[in-house]
Each structure stands twice: as structure tokens, then as C-alpha cells.
Short mmCIF file of C-alpha atoms in Angstrom, two decimals:
data_model
loop_
_atom_site.label_atom_id
_atom_site.label_comp_id
_atom_site.label_asym_id
_atom_site.label_seq_id
_atom_site.Cartn_x
_atom_site.Cartn_y
_atom_site.Cartn_z
CA MET A 1 20.12 39.90 129.61
CA ARG A 2 20.50 41.21 126.08
CA GLN A 3 24.06 40.95 124.69
CA LEU A 4 25.64 44.27 123.67
CA PRO A 5 26.87 44.59 120.08
CA PRO A 6 30.59 43.68 119.62
CA SER A 7 31.40 47.26 118.55
CA ILE A 8 30.03 48.62 121.84
CA MET A 9 31.89 45.95 123.79
CA ARG A 10 35.16 46.90 122.06
CA LEU A 11 34.51 50.58 122.76
CA GLY A 12 33.94 49.85 126.44
CA SER A 13 37.13 47.81 126.63
CA SER A 14 39.07 50.62 124.98
CA VAL A 15 37.75 53.10 127.55
CA VAL A 16 38.81 50.81 130.40
CA ASP A 17 42.24 50.22 128.86
CA SER A 18 42.81 53.97 128.56
CA LEU A 19 42.60 54.45 132.34
CA PRO A 20 45.51 54.22 134.82
CA PRO A 21 45.84 50.68 136.26
CA ALA A 22 44.13 51.34 139.61
CA ALA A 23 41.17 53.15 138.02
CA ALA A 24 40.86 50.47 135.33
CA GLN A 25 40.88 47.72 137.94
CA ALA A 26 38.20 49.49 140.02
CA LEU A 27 35.97 49.86 136.95
CA ARG A 28 36.50 46.23 135.90
CA LYS A 29 35.59 45.12 139.42
CA SER A 30 32.35 47.11 139.30
CA LEU A 31 31.56 45.40 135.98
CA GLY A 32 32.28 41.95 137.38
CA ARG A 33 35.67 41.68 135.62
CA PRO A 34 38.19 42.42 138.39
CA GLY A 35 41.34 41.97 136.29
CA PRO A 36 44.75 41.59 138.01
CA ARG A 37 44.77 40.54 141.65
CA THR A 38 46.46 43.02 144.00
CA ILE A 39 48.80 41.47 146.56
CA ALA A 40 50.79 42.90 149.44
CA LEU A 41 54.56 43.07 149.05
CA GLU A 42 55.07 40.63 151.93
CA ASP A 43 53.11 37.99 149.98
CA LEU A 44 55.27 38.35 146.88
CA ASP A 45 57.64 35.43 147.47
CA ASP A 46 54.82 32.89 147.86
CA GLU A 47 53.17 34.04 144.64
CA LEU A 48 56.45 34.10 142.71
CA ALA A 49 57.20 30.56 143.85
CA ARG A 50 53.97 29.47 142.13
CA GLY A 51 55.07 31.34 139.00
CA ALA A 52 58.50 29.69 139.05
CA ALA A 53 56.87 26.24 139.23
CA LEU A 54 54.78 27.07 136.16
CA PHE A 55 57.86 28.18 134.19
CA SER A 56 59.17 24.62 134.43
CA THR A 57 56.21 23.35 132.41
CA SER A 58 54.81 26.23 130.31
CA GLN A 59 56.09 29.71 129.50
CA ASP A 60 52.59 30.79 128.46
CA GLU A 61 50.94 29.60 131.69
CA ALA A 62 53.67 31.12 133.86
CA ARG A 63 53.43 34.50 132.14
CA ALA A 64 49.63 34.45 132.30
CA PHE A 65 49.81 33.77 136.05
CA LEU A 66 52.33 36.54 136.69
CA GLU A 67 50.35 38.98 134.55
CA SER A 68 47.35 38.27 136.79
CA LEU A 69 49.20 39.79 139.77
CA ARG A 70 49.79 43.37 140.78
CA ILE A 71 51.78 44.60 143.80
CA GLU A 72 50.08 47.11 146.07
CA LEU A 73 51.34 50.62 145.37
CA PRO A 74 53.43 52.02 148.28
CA LYS A 75 52.08 55.15 149.94
CA ASP A 76 53.72 58.48 150.84
CA ARG A 77 54.85 59.23 147.30
CA PRO A 78 56.51 62.68 146.89
CA ASP A 79 54.60 65.02 144.57
CA ASP A 80 57.41 66.20 142.31
CA PRO A 81 58.58 63.32 140.03
CA PHE A 82 61.75 65.27 139.18
CA SER A 83 62.81 65.71 142.81
CA GLY A 84 65.51 63.88 144.72
CA ALA A 85 62.92 62.75 147.26
CA TYR A 86 60.86 61.09 144.53
CA ARG A 87 63.93 59.36 143.13
CA GLU A 88 64.76 57.98 146.58
CA TRP A 89 61.13 56.76 146.86
CA THR A 90 61.61 54.74 143.66
CA TRP A 91 64.89 53.26 144.89
CA GLU A 92 63.23 52.20 148.14
CA ILE A 93 60.60 50.33 146.09
CA TYR A 94 63.41 48.66 144.12
CA ARG A 95 65.20 47.60 147.30
CA LYS A 96 62.04 46.04 148.71
CA LEU A 97 61.08 44.34 145.44
CA SER A 98 64.56 43.00 144.72
CA GLY A 99 65.53 42.11 148.28
CA ARG A 100 68.88 43.80 147.61
CA ALA A 101 70.50 46.58 149.61
CA HIS A 102 71.37 48.61 146.51
CA TYR A 103 71.30 48.54 142.72
CA SER A 104 74.39 47.78 140.67
CA ILE A 105 74.80 47.47 136.92
CA ALA A 106 76.07 43.95 137.67
CA ASN A 107 72.47 43.11 138.60
CA GLU A 108 71.56 43.26 134.90
CA ALA A 109 73.32 39.93 134.25
CA SER A 110 71.20 37.44 132.30
CA PRO A 111 72.28 33.84 132.83
CA PHE A 112 71.95 31.75 129.66
CA ASP A 113 73.69 29.01 127.71
CA LEU A 114 75.70 30.72 124.96
CA PRO A 115 75.97 27.81 122.46
CA GLN A 116 72.24 27.17 122.79
CA ALA A 117 71.42 30.87 122.44
CA ILE A 118 73.41 31.09 119.22
CA LEU A 119 71.16 28.42 117.72
CA ARG A 120 67.90 29.36 119.43
CA PRO A 121 67.84 32.71 121.27
CA PHE A 122 64.93 34.23 123.15
CA PRO A 123 62.03 34.36 122.34
CA PHE A 124 62.35 31.28 120.11
CA GLU A 125 63.70 29.15 122.96
CA THR A 126 60.41 29.59 124.85
CA GLY A 127 58.66 27.29 122.39
CA SER A 128 55.67 29.65 122.53
CA ALA A 129 54.34 30.73 119.16
CA ALA A 130 52.37 33.50 120.90
CA ILE A 131 55.48 35.01 122.52
CA VAL A 132 57.48 34.72 119.29
CA GLY A 133 54.61 36.28 117.34
CA GLU A 134 54.43 39.29 119.65
CA ASP A 135 58.17 39.83 119.33
CA LEU A 136 58.08 39.62 115.54
CA VAL A 137 55.19 42.09 115.32
CA ALA A 138 56.94 44.54 117.66
CA ARG A 139 60.22 44.38 115.73
CA GLY A 140 58.39 44.69 112.44
CA HIS A 141 56.54 47.80 113.61
CA LEU A 142 59.80 49.37 114.78
CA MET A 143 61.53 48.59 111.48
CA ARG A 144 58.64 50.21 109.63
CA CYS A 145 58.93 53.32 111.82
CA ILE A 146 62.69 53.48 111.21
CA GLY A 147 62.19 53.37 107.45
CA GLU A 148 58.87 55.19 107.17
CA PRO A 149 58.19 56.54 103.65
CA SER A 150 58.40 60.17 104.80
CA GLY A 151 61.73 61.00 106.40
CA GLY A 152 62.80 57.46 107.17
CA LEU A 153 66.37 56.23 107.52
CA ILE A 154 68.05 54.61 104.54
CA PRO A 155 70.95 52.13 104.65
CA PRO A 156 73.86 52.41 105.15
CA ALA A 157 72.93 54.99 107.80
CA ARG A 158 74.87 54.66 111.08
CA LEU A 159 72.69 53.63 114.03
CA VAL A 160 73.44 53.02 117.70
CA GLU A 161 71.39 50.38 119.51
CA PHE A 162 71.43 50.46 123.31
CA GLY A 163 70.95 47.23 125.24
CA PRO A 164 70.48 44.87 122.28
CA GLY A 165 70.58 41.76 124.46
CA TRP A 166 69.77 38.69 122.35
CA GLY A 167 70.50 40.60 119.14
CA ASN A 168 67.30 39.87 117.21
CA LEU A 169 66.75 43.50 116.25
CA THR A 170 70.48 43.93 115.68
CA SER A 171 70.39 41.19 113.07
CA ASP A 172 67.34 42.80 111.44
CA LEU A 173 69.13 46.15 111.17
CA VAL A 174 72.41 44.72 109.87
CA SER A 175 70.64 42.46 107.37
CA THR A 176 68.75 45.51 106.08
CA GLY A 177 72.06 47.24 105.39
CA PHE A 178 72.43 49.62 108.33
CA VAL A 179 75.80 50.08 110.02
CA VAL A 180 75.18 49.38 113.70
CA THR A 181 77.04 50.10 116.92
CA ALA A 182 75.62 47.88 119.66
CA VAL A 183 76.13 49.14 123.22
CA GLU A 184 75.75 46.22 125.61
CA VAL A 185 76.82 45.97 129.25
CA GLU A 186 76.95 42.17 129.56
CA LYS A 187 80.00 40.34 128.25
CA GLN A 188 78.15 37.18 127.25
CA PHE A 189 75.54 39.15 125.28
CA CYS A 190 78.40 40.94 123.50
CA GLN A 191 79.80 37.59 122.42
CA LEU A 192 76.34 36.43 121.31
CA LEU A 193 75.90 39.56 119.19
CA ARG A 194 79.18 38.93 117.38
CA GLU A 195 78.40 35.24 116.85
CA ARG A 196 74.92 35.90 115.45
CA CYS A 197 75.71 38.89 113.24
CA PRO A 198 75.04 38.05 109.56
CA GLN A 199 77.52 40.70 108.34
CA PRO A 200 80.26 41.33 110.97
CA SER A 201 81.74 44.23 108.99
CA LYS A 202 78.56 46.24 109.62
CA LEU A 203 78.53 45.71 113.40
CA THR A 204 80.61 47.24 116.19
CA VAL A 205 79.97 45.92 119.69
CA VAL A 206 80.88 48.18 122.63
CA GLU A 207 80.84 46.59 126.08
CA THR A 208 79.73 49.34 128.46
CA ASP A 209 76.77 50.70 130.38
CA MET A 210 74.57 52.91 128.19
CA LEU A 211 75.21 55.87 130.52
CA GLY A 212 78.96 55.54 129.97
CA PHE A 213 78.88 55.45 126.17
CA THR A 214 80.42 58.32 124.20
CA THR A 215 81.15 58.82 120.53
CA ALA A 216 83.28 61.17 118.43
CA GLU A 217 80.96 60.82 115.44
CA PRO A 218 77.21 61.19 116.18
CA PHE A 219 74.71 58.71 114.74
CA ALA A 220 71.69 59.15 112.48
CA ALA A 221 69.54 57.56 115.18
CA ALA A 222 69.59 55.91 118.60
CA ILE A 223 67.39 52.90 119.28
CA PHE A 224 66.11 51.44 122.54
CA PHE A 225 64.18 48.18 122.11
CA GLU A 226 63.04 46.84 125.50
CA SER A 227 66.11 48.41 127.11
CA PHE A 228 65.57 52.04 128.15
CA HIS A 229 63.61 50.99 131.24
CA HIS A 230 66.81 49.39 132.60
CA CYS A 231 68.62 52.76 132.68
CA SER A 232 69.43 53.84 136.22
CA ASP A 233 69.29 57.58 135.40
CA HIS A 234 66.87 58.16 132.53
CA LEU A 235 67.07 61.97 132.67
CA ALA A 236 70.87 61.93 132.36
CA MET A 237 70.55 59.45 129.48
CA LEU A 238 68.05 61.63 127.63
CA GLU A 239 70.20 64.72 128.07
CA GLY A 240 73.35 62.89 126.99
CA LEU A 241 71.74 61.70 123.76
CA HIS A 242 72.20 65.20 122.31
CA ASP A 243 75.92 64.34 122.07
CA ILE A 244 75.20 60.93 120.52
CA VAL A 245 72.51 61.68 117.92
CA ALA A 246 73.42 63.98 115.04
CA PRO A 247 71.40 67.17 114.38
CA GLY A 248 68.17 66.18 112.68
CA GLY A 249 68.50 62.61 113.95
CA LYS A 250 65.96 60.56 115.86
CA ILE A 251 65.55 58.43 118.95
CA PHE A 252 63.31 55.37 118.82
CA PHE A 253 61.86 53.98 122.06
CA ALA A 254 60.22 50.67 121.16
CA CYS A 255 58.41 48.13 123.33
CA GLU A 256 59.15 50.29 126.36
CA PRO A 257 56.69 50.47 129.30
CA ILE A 258 55.59 54.03 128.54
CA GLN A 259 51.89 53.71 129.37
CA LYS A 260 49.25 55.07 131.71
CA MET A 261 50.41 54.45 135.28
CA ASP A 262 49.21 55.24 138.80
CA TYR A 263 52.49 57.08 139.50
CA PRO A 264 54.79 59.13 137.22
CA TRP A 265 57.66 56.66 137.05
CA GLY A 266 59.41 53.97 139.04
CA PRO A 267 59.73 50.19 139.36
CA ARG A 268 56.80 48.44 137.69
CA LEU A 269 54.49 46.57 140.04
CA ASP A 270 52.99 43.96 137.72
CA GLY A 271 53.78 40.34 138.53
CA MET A 272 56.08 39.71 135.57
CA SER A 273 58.25 42.75 136.36
CA ALA A 274 58.30 41.89 140.07
CA TRP A 275 59.42 38.35 139.23
CA SER A 276 62.30 39.68 137.08
CA THR A 277 63.39 42.14 139.78
CA ARG A 278 63.14 39.61 142.60
CA SER A 279 64.78 36.77 140.69
CA TYR A 280 67.65 38.64 139.02
CA GLY A 281 67.82 42.14 140.53
CA TRP A 282 66.95 43.73 137.16
CA LEU A 283 65.79 47.34 137.15
CA GLU A 284 62.31 47.22 135.59
CA LEU A 285 61.16 50.83 135.42
CA GLY A 286 57.90 52.08 133.98
CA PHE A 287 56.98 55.59 132.83
CA ASP A 288 53.59 57.22 132.73
CA ALA A 289 53.06 58.50 129.18
CA LYS A 290 52.45 62.10 130.29
CA TYR A 291 55.49 62.07 132.56
CA PHE A 292 57.70 60.67 129.79
CA GLU A 293 56.58 63.43 127.45
CA MET A 294 57.52 65.98 130.13
CA ALA A 295 60.87 64.27 130.72
CA LEU A 296 61.64 64.43 127.01
CA ALA A 297 60.67 68.11 126.83
CA ARG A 298 62.73 68.88 129.95
CA THR A 299 65.80 67.33 128.30
CA GLY A 300 65.30 68.93 124.88
CA TRP A 301 63.25 66.46 122.84
CA LYS A 302 59.89 66.51 121.05
CA SER A 303 58.06 63.22 120.66
CA GLU A 304 55.37 61.43 118.72
CA ARG A 305 53.80 58.04 119.50
CA ARG A 306 53.31 55.49 116.70
CA GLN A 307 50.78 52.70 117.31
CA ILE A 308 49.76 49.58 115.43
CA ALA A 309 46.39 49.38 117.18
CA ALA A 310 44.84 51.24 120.12
CA ARG A 311 44.40 48.10 122.22
CA TRP A 312 47.81 46.53 121.55
CA ASN A 313 50.14 49.13 122.97
CA ARG A 314 53.04 46.86 123.91
CA ALA A 315 54.51 47.45 120.46
CA ASP A 316 54.15 51.25 120.51
CA VAL A 317 57.12 53.26 119.30
CA VAL A 318 57.87 56.74 120.67
CA VAL A 319 59.92 58.74 118.15
CA ALA A 320 61.83 61.76 119.50
CA THR A 321 63.60 64.57 117.67
CA ALA A 322 65.64 67.41 119.14
CA ASP A 323 63.91 70.66 120.09
CA PRO A 324 66.00 73.37 118.36
CA THR A 325 65.03 75.94 121.03
CA TRP A 326 66.46 73.85 123.91
CA HIS A 327 69.83 74.66 125.43
CA LYS A 328 71.78 72.29 127.62
CA PRO A 329 71.90 73.50 131.24
CA ILE A 330 75.22 74.84 132.46
CA LYS A 331 76.41 72.79 135.44
#
């Protein structure tokens, strides 16, 4: 058989990648490239045990194995993604995935060795150059979006970062000269942030859930880097950001799972997300790109997506600004 030119092959791959997961998998299967393997929820523990064994020897191999899995999508999904019935459908998926009766913010705990993390935090502790490289590219793209030549933020602008975790981006922001308030729910991460900060005078750490954070003085921007998808009420968070971001300010959603999905929003069903939810109880939500745009509009925000490359969308940044015509609902 004659080999297709590389440009045509790349175009075909881009078309496949642009489809929702189920449609993309069906097309790959018809082309002899089936992609992720779909498993039933009752088989999850056996598969995750294999993944856990791989983590003991190689982060790269373990992640590749988990990324090769996909949980079968539950049926009977309510039509309206903004309805209470749909929300309950998502929580039922979480309960089955996590094996827990209910979700609590305490489930977001991340066990780690603090002294070791101060010296070598994630992703560096993985020992995987590939994982570190992806993280560096993603943070670099976000920093470029924050300081874009037209309308970018200039130090010492005040920024609030929600869910900073290991503090890699926090250090980038502070080292650049920004004044940062880090909102982090986990006590040990709060301590890590303070220990790692290169300029403590430019960092304020607030230990609270992102939904409970308030401020008397709004910020120039709010930043979510791999954290928004842990929010237990994303619509309330989006609406509340009007009181946190100053008029004319921006929200940056970076490295968030805002992609094409087979359902509007809910717990992600890829193997890596399922492993995190099952192992720790973490809330690992995903948002279909069209739904997220509607959710932003519904809560008074306009958005624009910034990409590095069409086929490497993990590092995409969604930038939102307030819609001046929107008025907060009276409750």
C-alpha cells in the first residue's frame, strides 16, 4: 500500500483529535488504530492495581498504561447540564468511581513528604524528563498569556492563584515581580508554598477552600492552573469571581480539562483521572469546551482560548473577561 504524505497524515490525525472521545475512538477503530481501551466500572480495581504496580518502577510507563484506559460512560444522563438532576448524575458517577459515600473537601488531601518536596517537588520528583518538560511548557505558555504584549499584566500587579498545590507557578509569578495571594485548602501545601517562596514579602497564603475565599480589595487577575476542575460547584465559583476580580481584570484557566467530551461536564473517565479519584477521593471534573463557554456566559464572562499548537491542547489557556451587560441574579 502506498504511504500517505506526512502532511495528509497530520491532517487526518487533527480531524480525529477534534472529535469527542467516543466518536474519535470509533473512527480510530475503523482505521485499525483503536486508541484507549474501554472498560466497565466493575473492572476498574483490577486495572488500577496493574497501574499501581507500574508506578513503583516507572512514572512514564504507569501513566501510559492509565492513559490507555477509558471507563464506560454511564447511561441515563439528564439532558439539561444546568439542572439539579444532571448535577446529581455527576455525583453518582463520583461516588461509584471513588468508592466513597459522599464528597468532602478533606478528600483533596495530597500525602507527600514535606522536607523532600521543598527540595524536589512534583513534577521533578517523578524523575521523568517528559513529565517535567510538559509542565514547563504549560507554565511558560500561561506566563506568556499573562504578560502578552497587548493588554498583559505588569508587575507588581496583584494576582490571586487558586489551588497552587506544589507552588511551581507561584514561584514563577513571585520571581517575576507579581504580588500573589495563594488560596490553598491543604495545610501542608500552605507550608510548602511559604517554604519555597523566593520573596516571602510578595506572597500571602490563605488556607481555605476556593469557594470560601473573599477579599476586600479585588485583584487584577485570578489564576487556576490545574485546579479549577477540583471545584465542587463551578457555577458558584464563576459567579463569585465577579467579587474577586477587579473591573477590567481577567481570569486564566490553564491546563484545565476543557476539551471535547461525550457529555457536558462531570467526573473524567480516563484511566489517570479514575486512578486519582479511586486512590485519593479527588474530584477530577472535566468540561466540554462548548459547555464551558456557555457556563462562562451564564455567569457573566466572555472567553477566548489560547493554544500553543492544535494537537497539544493540554497546555491551552482560556482567558475570561467580564461581560459588562451581565447582571448578577437576585436571590
